[in-house]
PDB file of C-alpha atoms in Angstrom:
ATOM      1  CA  ALA A   1      -6.435  12.723 -15.825  1.00  0.00           C
ATOM      2  CA  GLN A   2      -4.438   9.708 -15.313  1.00  0.00           C
ATOM      3  CA  SER A   3      -5.264   6.143 -13.555  1.00  0.00           C
ATOM      4  CA  VAL A   4      -3.680   2.801 -13.124  1.00  0.00           C
ATOM      5  CA  THR A   5      -5.321  -0.771 -13.002  1.00  0.00           C
ATOM      6  CA  GLN A   6      -3.808  -3.681 -11.761  1.00  0.00           C
ATOM      7  CA  LEU A   7      -5.461  -6.916 -12.518  1.00  0.00           C
ATOM      8  CA  GLY A   8      -5.099  -9.575 -10.174  1.00  0.00           C
ATOM      9  CA  SER A   9      -4.219  -8.398  -6.607  1.00  0.00           C
ATOM     10  CA  HIS A  10      -2.787 -11.632  -5.653  1.00  0.00           C
ATOM     11  CA  VAL A  11      -0.973 -13.728  -8.451  1.00  0.00           C
ATOM     12  CA  SER A  12       0.555 -17.603  -7.457  1.00  0.00           C
ATOM     13  CA  VAL A  13       3.426 -18.960  -9.512  1.00  0.00           C
ATOM     14  CA  SER A  14       5.589 -22.000  -9.411  1.00  0.00           C
ATOM     15  CA  GLU A  15       8.979 -21.496  -9.258  1.00  0.00           C
ATOM     16  CA  GLY A  16      10.732 -21.712 -12.554  1.00  0.00           C
ATOM     17  CA  ALA A  17       7.478 -20.482 -14.317  1.00  0.00           C
ATOM     18  CA  LEU A  18       6.558 -17.051 -16.354  1.00  0.00           C
ATOM     19  CA  VAL A  19       5.586 -14.385 -14.174  1.00  0.00           C
ATOM     20  CA  LEU A  20       3.117 -12.064 -15.910  1.00  0.00           C
ATOM     21  CA  LEU A  21       1.641  -9.190 -13.623  1.00  0.00           C
ATOM     22  CA  ARG A  22      -0.685  -6.740 -15.923  1.00  0.00           C
ATOM     23  CA  CYS A  23      -0.991  -3.387 -15.686  1.00  0.00           C
ATOM     24  CA  ASN A  24      -3.424  -0.665 -17.841  1.00  0.00           C
ATOM     25  CA  TYR A  25      -3.070   2.704 -17.429  1.00  0.00           C
ATOM     26  CA  SER A  26      -4.922   5.621 -18.572  1.00  0.00           C
ATOM     27  CA  SER A  27      -3.443   9.181 -19.165  1.00  0.00           C
ATOM     28  CA  SER A  28      -4.374  12.435 -21.444  1.00  0.00           C
ATOM     29  CA  VAL A  29      -0.778  13.297 -21.727  1.00  0.00           C
ATOM     30  CA  PRO A  30       2.028  11.002 -22.950  1.00  0.00           C
ATOM     31  CA  PRO A  31       2.699   8.828 -19.891  1.00  0.00           C
ATOM     32  CA  TYR A  32       5.783   7.818 -18.067  1.00  0.00           C
ATOM     33  CA  LEU A  33       5.269   4.421 -16.571  1.00  0.00           C
ATOM     34  CA  PHE A  34       6.892   2.588 -13.819  1.00  0.00           C
ATOM     35  CA  TRP A  35       7.321  -1.014 -11.805  1.00  0.00           C
ATOM     36  CA  TYR A  36       8.314  -0.869  -8.282  1.00  0.00           C
ATOM     37  CA  VAL A  37       8.830  -3.825  -5.982  1.00  0.00           C
ATOM     38  CA  GLN A  38       8.207  -3.714  -2.006  1.00  0.00           C
ATOM     39  CA  TYR A  39       9.354  -6.629   0.022  1.00  0.00           C
ATOM     40  CA  PRO A  40       8.000  -7.164   3.190  1.00  0.00           C
ATOM     41  CA  ASN A  41       8.901  -4.626   5.864  1.00  0.00           C
ATOM     42  CA  GLN A  42      10.541  -2.452   3.176  1.00  0.00           C
ATOM     43  CA  GLY A  43      10.239   0.678   1.124  1.00  0.00           C
ATOM     44  CA  LEU A  44       9.908   0.689  -2.778  1.00  0.00           C
ATOM     45  CA  GLN A  45      12.337  -0.119  -4.923  1.00  0.00           C
ATOM     46  CA  LEU A  46      12.232   0.701  -8.676  1.00  0.00           C
ATOM     47  CA  LEU A  47      12.130  -2.410 -11.425  1.00  0.00           C
ATOM     48  CA  LEU A  48      12.341  -0.586 -14.306  1.00  0.00           C
ATOM     49  CA  LYS A  49      10.530   2.627 -16.088  1.00  0.00           C
ATOM     50  CA  TYR A  50       9.353   3.423 -19.586  1.00  0.00           C
ATOM     51  CA  THR A  51       9.814   6.976 -20.722  1.00  0.00           C
ATOM     52  CA  THR A  52      10.359   7.354 -24.257  1.00  0.00           C
ATOM     53  CA  GLY A  53      12.075   5.205 -26.894  1.00  0.00           C
ATOM     54  CA  ALA A  54      12.400   1.732 -27.151  1.00  0.00           C
ATOM     55  CA  THR A  55       9.024  -0.020 -25.830  1.00  0.00           C
ATOM     56  CA  LEU A  56      10.441  -2.964 -24.486  1.00  0.00           C
ATOM     57  CA  VAL A  57      12.313  -2.154 -21.258  1.00  0.00           C
ATOM     58  CA  LYS A  58      14.566  -4.383 -19.036  1.00  0.00           C
ATOM     59  CA  GLY A  59      15.132  -3.966 -15.175  1.00  0.00           C
ATOM     60  CA  ILE A  60      16.644  -5.512 -12.509  1.00  0.00           C
ATOM     61  CA  ASN A  61      16.323  -8.996 -11.530  1.00  0.00           C
ATOM     62  CA  GLY A  62      15.387 -10.351 -15.016  1.00  0.00           C
ATOM     63  CA  PHE A  63      12.149  -8.364 -15.023  1.00  0.00           C
ATOM     64  CA  GLU A  64      10.980  -6.517 -18.199  1.00  0.00           C
ATOM     65  CA  ALA A  65       8.143  -4.710 -19.517  1.00  0.00           C
ATOM     66  CA  GLU A  66       6.496  -3.619 -22.630  1.00  0.00           C
ATOM     67  CA  PHE A  67       4.691  -0.335 -23.498  1.00  0.00           C
ATOM     68  CA  LYS A  68       1.984  -0.918 -26.199  1.00  0.00           C
ATOM     69  CA  LYS A  69       0.470   2.397 -26.582  1.00  0.00           C
ATOM     70  CA  SER A  70      -2.548   0.523 -28.719  1.00  0.00           C
ATOM     71  CA  GLU A  71      -3.589  -1.572 -25.424  1.00  0.00           C
ATOM     72  CA  THR A  72      -2.908   1.140 -22.813  1.00  0.00           C
ATOM     73  CA  SER A  73      -0.473  -1.469 -20.926  1.00  0.00           C
ATOM     74  CA  PHE A  74       2.642  -1.868 -19.616  1.00  0.00           C
ATOM     75  CA  HIS A  75       2.536  -5.356 -18.222  1.00  0.00           C
ATOM     76  CA  LEU A  76       5.491  -6.890 -15.975  1.00  0.00           C
ATOM     77  CA  THR A  77       6.978 -10.352 -17.381  1.00  0.00           C
ATOM     78  CA  LYS A  78       9.859 -12.729 -15.575  1.00  0.00           C
ATOM     79  CA  PRO A  79      10.594 -16.042 -18.035  1.00  0.00           C
ATOM     80  CA  SER A  80      11.391 -18.016 -14.420  1.00  0.00           C
ATOM     81  CA  ALA A  81      10.260 -17.062 -11.000  1.00  0.00           C
ATOM     82  CA  HIS A  82      12.645 -17.357  -8.135  1.00  0.00           C
ATOM     83  CA  MET A  83      11.507 -17.846  -4.546  1.00  0.00           C
ATOM     84  CA  SER A  84      13.176 -14.388  -4.082  1.00  0.00           C
ATOM     85  CA  ASP A  85      10.724 -12.498  -6.296  1.00  0.00           C
ATOM     86  CA  ALA A  86       7.807 -12.949  -3.614  1.00  0.00           C
ATOM     87  CA  ALA A  87       6.959  -9.439  -2.760  1.00  0.00           C
ATOM     88  CA  GLU A  88       4.239  -6.857  -3.636  1.00  0.00           C
ATOM     89  CA  TYR A  89       4.598  -5.060  -7.367  1.00  0.00           C
ATOM     90  CA  PHE A  90       3.046  -1.610  -7.789  1.00  0.00           C
ATOM     91  CA  CYS A  91       2.800  -0.546 -11.529  1.00  0.00           C
ATOM     92  CA  ALA A  92       2.699   3.401 -11.478  1.00  0.00           C
ATOM     93  CA  VAL A  93       1.992   6.484 -14.241  1.00  0.00           C
ATOM     94  CA  SER A  94       3.071   9.885 -14.306  1.00  0.00           C
ATOM     95  CA  GLY A  95       2.582  12.660 -16.754  1.00  0.00           C
ATOM     96  CA  SER A  96       5.633  13.561 -18.998  1.00  0.00           C
ATOM     97  CA  ASN A  97       7.690  16.498 -17.713  1.00  0.00           C
ATOM     98  CA  TYR A  98       6.950  19.561 -20.286  1.00  0.00           C
ATOM     99  CA  GLY A  99       6.112  23.057 -18.933  1.00  0.00           C
ATOM    100  CA  GLY A 100       4.463  22.545 -15.885  1.00  0.00           C
ATOM    101  CA  ALA A 101       3.522  18.606 -15.915  1.00  0.00           C
ATOM    102  CA  THR A 102       2.521  16.925 -12.790  1.00  0.00           C
ATOM    103  CA  ASN A 103       4.876  15.739 -10.433  1.00  0.00           C
ATOM    104  CA  LYS A 104       2.449  13.251  -9.576  1.00  0.00           C
ATOM    105  CA  LEU A 105       2.877   9.518  -9.229  1.00  0.00           C
ATOM    106  CA  ILE A 106      -0.321   7.392  -9.779  1.00  0.00           C
ATOM    107  CA  PHE A 107      -0.025   3.952  -7.832  1.00  0.00           C
ATOM    108  CA  GLY A 108      -2.226   1.103  -9.124  1.00  0.00           C
ATOM    109  CA  THR A 109      -3.244  -1.088  -5.909  1.00  0.00           C
ATOM    110  CA  GLY A 110      -0.812  -3.818  -5.956  1.00  0.00           C
ATOM    111  CA  THR A 111      -0.083  -7.106  -6.934  1.00  0.00           C
ATOM    112  CA  LEU A 112       1.036  -9.381  -4.381  1.00  0.00           C
ATOM    113  CA  LEU A 113       3.357 -12.531  -5.844  1.00  0.00           C
ATOM    114  CA  ALA A 114       3.757 -15.781  -4.148  1.00  0.00           C
ATOM    115  CA  VAL A 115       6.318 -18.176  -5.663  1.00  0.00           C
ATOM    116  CA  GLN A 116       5.561 -21.660  -4.710  1.00  0.00           C
ATOM    117  CA  PRO A 117       8.326 -24.739  -4.549  1.00  0.00           C
TER     118      PRO A 117
ATOM    119  CA  SER B   1      19.723   7.217  -8.018  1.00  0.00           C
ATOM    120  CA  ALA B   2      19.828   8.710  -4.781  1.00  0.00           C
ATOM    121  CA  VAL B   3      20.022   7.308  -0.663  1.00  0.00           C
ATOM    122  CA  ILE B   4      17.142   8.177   1.349  1.00  0.00           C
ATOM    123  CA  SER B   5      17.079   7.374   5.012  1.00  0.00           C
ATOM    124  CA  GLN B   6      14.080   8.080   7.196  1.00  0.00           C
ATOM    125  CA  LYS B   7      13.959   8.513  11.118  1.00  0.00           C
ATOM    126  CA  PRO B   8      12.202   6.558  12.868  1.00  0.00           C
ATOM    127  CA  SER B   9      11.667   3.455  10.903  1.00  0.00           C
ATOM    128  CA  ARG B  10       8.863   2.332  12.948  1.00  0.00           C
ATOM    129  CA  ASP B  11       6.786   4.024  16.141  1.00  0.00           C
ATOM    130  CA  ILE B  12       4.093   3.371  18.132  1.00  0.00           C
ATOM    131  CA  CYS B  13       1.936   6.185  19.734  1.00  0.00           C
ATOM    132  CA  GLN B  14      -0.589   7.384  21.550  1.00  0.00           C
ATOM    133  CA  ARG B  15      -4.078   8.836  20.142  1.00  0.00           C
ATOM    134  CA  GLY B  16      -3.893  12.887  20.345  1.00  0.00           C
ATOM    135  CA  THR B  17       0.051  12.826  20.564  1.00  0.00           C
ATOM    136  CA  SER B  18       2.002  13.747  17.260  1.00  0.00           C
ATOM    137  CA  LEU B  19       5.005  12.346  15.496  1.00  0.00           C
ATOM    138  CA  THR B  20       7.901  13.635  13.063  1.00  0.00           C
ATOM    139  CA  ILE B  21       9.250  11.995  10.556  1.00  0.00           C
ATOM    140  CA  GLN B  22      12.728  13.134   8.953  1.00  0.00           C
ATOM    141  CA  CYS B  23      13.637  12.190   5.570  1.00  0.00           C
ATOM    142  CA  GLN B  24      17.507  12.729   4.540  1.00  0.00           C
ATOM    143  CA  VAL B  25      18.960  12.486   1.079  1.00  0.00           C
ATOM    144  CA  ASP B  26      22.621  11.880   0.279  1.00  0.00           C
ATOM    145  CA  SER B  27      22.587  14.674  -2.564  1.00  0.00           C
ATOM    146  CA  GLN B  28      20.969  17.965  -3.516  1.00  0.00           C
ATOM    147  CA  VAL B  29      17.070  17.026  -5.066  1.00  0.00           C
ATOM    148  CA  THR B  30      14.700  18.914  -6.866  1.00  0.00           C
ATOM    149  CA  MET B  31      11.713  17.591  -5.739  1.00  0.00           C
ATOM    150  CA  MET B  32      10.865  15.876  -2.232  1.00  0.00           C
ATOM    151  CA  PHE B  33       7.486  14.049  -1.777  1.00  0.00           C
ATOM    152  CA  TRP B  34       5.719  12.410   1.069  1.00  0.00           C
ATOM    153  CA  TYR B  35       3.510   9.270   0.800  1.00  0.00           C
ATOM    154  CA  ARG B  36       1.059   7.176   2.608  1.00  0.00           C
ATOM    155  CA  GLN B  37       0.426   3.778   2.559  1.00  0.00           C
ATOM    156  CA  GLN B  38      -2.304   2.594   4.660  1.00  0.00           C
ATOM    157  CA  PRO B  39      -2.690  -1.339   5.597  1.00  0.00           C
ATOM    158  CA  GLY B  40      -3.248  -3.263   2.412  1.00  0.00           C
ATOM    159  CA  GLN B  41      -3.613  -0.487   0.201  1.00  0.00           C
ATOM    160  CA  SER B  42      -1.356   1.103  -2.509  1.00  0.00           C
ATOM    161  CA  LEU B  43       0.338   4.621  -1.966  1.00  0.00           C
ATOM    162  CA  THR B  44      -1.380   7.846  -1.957  1.00  0.00           C
ATOM    163  CA  LEU B  45       0.638  11.217  -2.477  1.00  0.00           C
ATOM    164  CA  ILE B  46       0.253  13.262   0.857  1.00  0.00           C
ATOM    165  CA  ALA B  47       2.028  16.465  -0.417  1.00  0.00           C
ATOM    166  CA  THR B  48       5.093  18.104  -2.366  1.00  0.00           C
ATOM    167  CA  ALA B  49       7.505  19.524  -0.252  1.00  0.00           C
ATOM    168  CA  ASN B  50       8.946  22.700  -1.544  1.00  0.00           C
ATOM    169  CA  GLN B  51      12.100  24.038  -0.607  1.00  0.00           C
ATOM    170  CA  GLY B  52      11.737  27.031   1.630  1.00  0.00           C
ATOM    171  CA  SER B  53       8.114  27.404   0.923  1.00  0.00           C
ATOM    172  CA  GLU B  54       4.875  25.839   1.872  1.00  0.00           C
ATOM    173  CA  ALA B  55       4.187  22.590   0.783  1.00  0.00           C
ATOM    174  CA  THR B  56       1.775  21.620  -2.080  1.00  0.00           C
ATOM    175  CA  TYR B  57      -0.973  19.324  -0.554  1.00  0.00           C
ATOM    176  CA  GLU B  58      -3.015  16.907  -2.445  1.00  0.00           C
ATOM    177  CA  SER B  59      -6.891  16.961  -2.069  1.00  0.00           C
ATOM    178  CA  GLY B  60      -7.990  15.509   0.932  1.00  0.00           C
ATOM    179  CA  PHE B  61      -4.458  16.146   3.067  1.00  0.00           C
ATOM    180  CA  VAL B  62      -4.363  19.531   5.060  1.00  0.00           C
ATOM    181  CA  ILE B  63      -1.547  21.487   6.526  1.00  0.00           C
ATOM    182  CA  ASP B  64      -2.888  21.243  10.070  1.00  0.00           C
ATOM    183  CA  LYS B  65      -3.122  17.662   9.874  1.00  0.00           C
ATOM    184  CA  PHE B  66       0.088  16.982   8.166  1.00  0.00           C
ATOM    185  CA  PRO B  67       2.679  20.126   8.525  1.00  0.00           C
ATOM    186  CA  ILE B  68       5.628  19.660   6.297  1.00  0.00           C
ATOM    187  CA  SER B  69       8.986  21.514   6.377  1.00  0.00           C
ATOM    188  CA  ARG B  70      11.708  21.526   3.678  1.00  0.00           C
ATOM    189  CA  PRO B  71      14.514  23.605   5.260  1.00  0.00           C
ATOM    190  CA  ASN B  72      17.044  22.496   2.225  1.00  0.00           C
ATOM    191  CA  LEU B  73      17.568  20.519  -0.752  1.00  0.00           C
ATOM    192  CA  THR B  74      18.748  17.333   1.382  1.00  0.00           C
ATOM    193  CA  PHE B  75      16.126  17.185   4.310  1.00  0.00           C
ATOM    194  CA  SER B  76      12.592  17.409   4.989  1.00  0.00           C
ATOM    195  CA  THR B  77      10.092  16.538   8.001  1.00  0.00           C
ATOM    196  CA  LEU B  78       6.633  15.407   7.824  1.00  0.00           C
ATOM    197  CA  THR B  79       4.557  15.541  11.187  1.00  0.00           C
ATOM    198  CA  VAL B  80       1.524  13.587  11.677  1.00  0.00           C
ATOM    199  CA  SER B  81      -0.675  15.530  13.891  1.00  0.00           C
ATOM    200  CA  ASN B  82      -3.537  14.789  16.456  1.00  0.00           C
ATOM    201  CA  LEU B  83      -3.082  10.748  15.769  1.00  0.00           C
ATOM    202  CA  SER B  84      -5.922   8.727  15.678  1.00  0.00           C
ATOM    203  CA  PRO B  85      -5.829   4.827  14.971  1.00  0.00           C
ATOM    204  CA  GLU B  86      -6.808   5.563  11.241  1.00  0.00           C
ATOM    205  CA  ASP B  87      -3.469   7.262  11.030  1.00  0.00           C
ATOM    206  CA  SER B  88      -1.581   4.076  11.385  1.00  0.00           C
ATOM    207  CA  SER B  89       0.190   3.740   7.899  1.00  0.00           C
ATOM    208  CA  ILE B  90       3.577   3.510   6.498  1.00  0.00           C
ATOM    209  CA  TYR B  91       4.698   6.941   5.487  1.00  0.00           C
ATOM    210  CA  LEU B  92       7.243   7.328   2.529  1.00  0.00           C
ATOM    211  CA  CYS B  93       9.351   9.914   1.410  1.00  0.00           C
ATOM    212  CA  SER B  94      10.496   9.945  -2.205  1.00  0.00           C
ATOM    213  CA  VAL B  95      12.824  12.032  -4.130  1.00  0.00           C
ATOM    214  CA  ARG B  96      13.216  12.911  -7.937  1.00  0.00           C
ATOM    215  CA  LEU B  97      16.444  14.393  -9.055  1.00  0.00           C
ATOM    216  CA  ALA B  98      17.033  17.402 -10.878  1.00  0.00           C
ATOM    217  CA  GLY B  99      16.354  16.445 -14.855  1.00  0.00           C
ATOM    218  CA  GLY B 100      15.073  13.688 -13.874  1.00  0.00           C
ATOM    219  CA  ASN B 101      11.678  11.470 -14.212  1.00  0.00           C
ATOM    220  CA  THR B 102      12.071   8.804 -11.763  1.00  0.00           C
ATOM    221  CA  GLN B 103      10.800   9.079  -8.007  1.00  0.00           C
ATOM    222  CA  TYR B 104      13.306   7.137  -5.487  1.00  0.00           C
ATOM    223  CA  PHE B 105      11.854   5.997  -2.265  1.00  0.00           C
ATOM    224  CA  GLY B 106      13.093   6.180   1.156  1.00  0.00           C
ATOM    225  CA  PRO B 107      12.473   2.642   3.545  1.00  0.00           C
ATOM    226  CA  GLY B 108       9.203   4.201   5.016  1.00  0.00           C
ATOM    227  CA  THR B 109       8.153   5.080   8.466  1.00  0.00           C
ATOM    228  CA  ARG B 110       5.537   2.417   9.915  1.00  0.00           C
ATOM    229  CA  LEU B 111       3.201   3.988  12.419  1.00  0.00           C
ATOM    230  CA  THR B 112       0.647   2.671  14.763  1.00  0.00           C
ATOM    231  CA  VAL B 113      -1.425   4.338  16.869  1.00  0.00           C
ATOM    232  CA  LEU B 114      -3.231   2.944  19.698  1.00  0.00           C
TER     233      LEU B 114
END
């Protein structure tokens, strides 16, 4: 079974400040991990993903995330927040794709990021 | 990635009616999925749309309420039947490309049931 926990349903930062959105996962198989962003009244856009290999992954818009197996975490960071980063962010996990592995993407409850001028 | 379109983008429906949502992809994809996002909530998988066969539904979702078609590798429909206000949600189509491990999402259909 898999699950995702996002700590903090609302996060507020000042423009130019560090963004840190927390995600912890539980998975009985090697996980694939994803961060998606949802702007108001829009669908989900992939920010970045971890499948295998390098544990620090870089995504679009200056975001990055680090897979830490020992901590079962995949926190999302950005060194300097922009006003345009205000959106809802979802962490998601799926099973690795070997012989009948799950297609199901399990989402966290989301974190709404507000950026103050 | 893939370019995914959904129709309609939003609709307001009366209780007891049905709404059919279309999902069109610009390339052939192996997997298509339908998700529901209830107001203020995260996304929940409704079903996997299988090409040429019956969809695979997740626990809590049934074919009579959410019939799905997938006649080819680029198109699927989701019908939400016998609408009630509790069905007011955003419905999103997603796809996964052949050999890929990432799901890409359409823009969603915002349904309001009065």
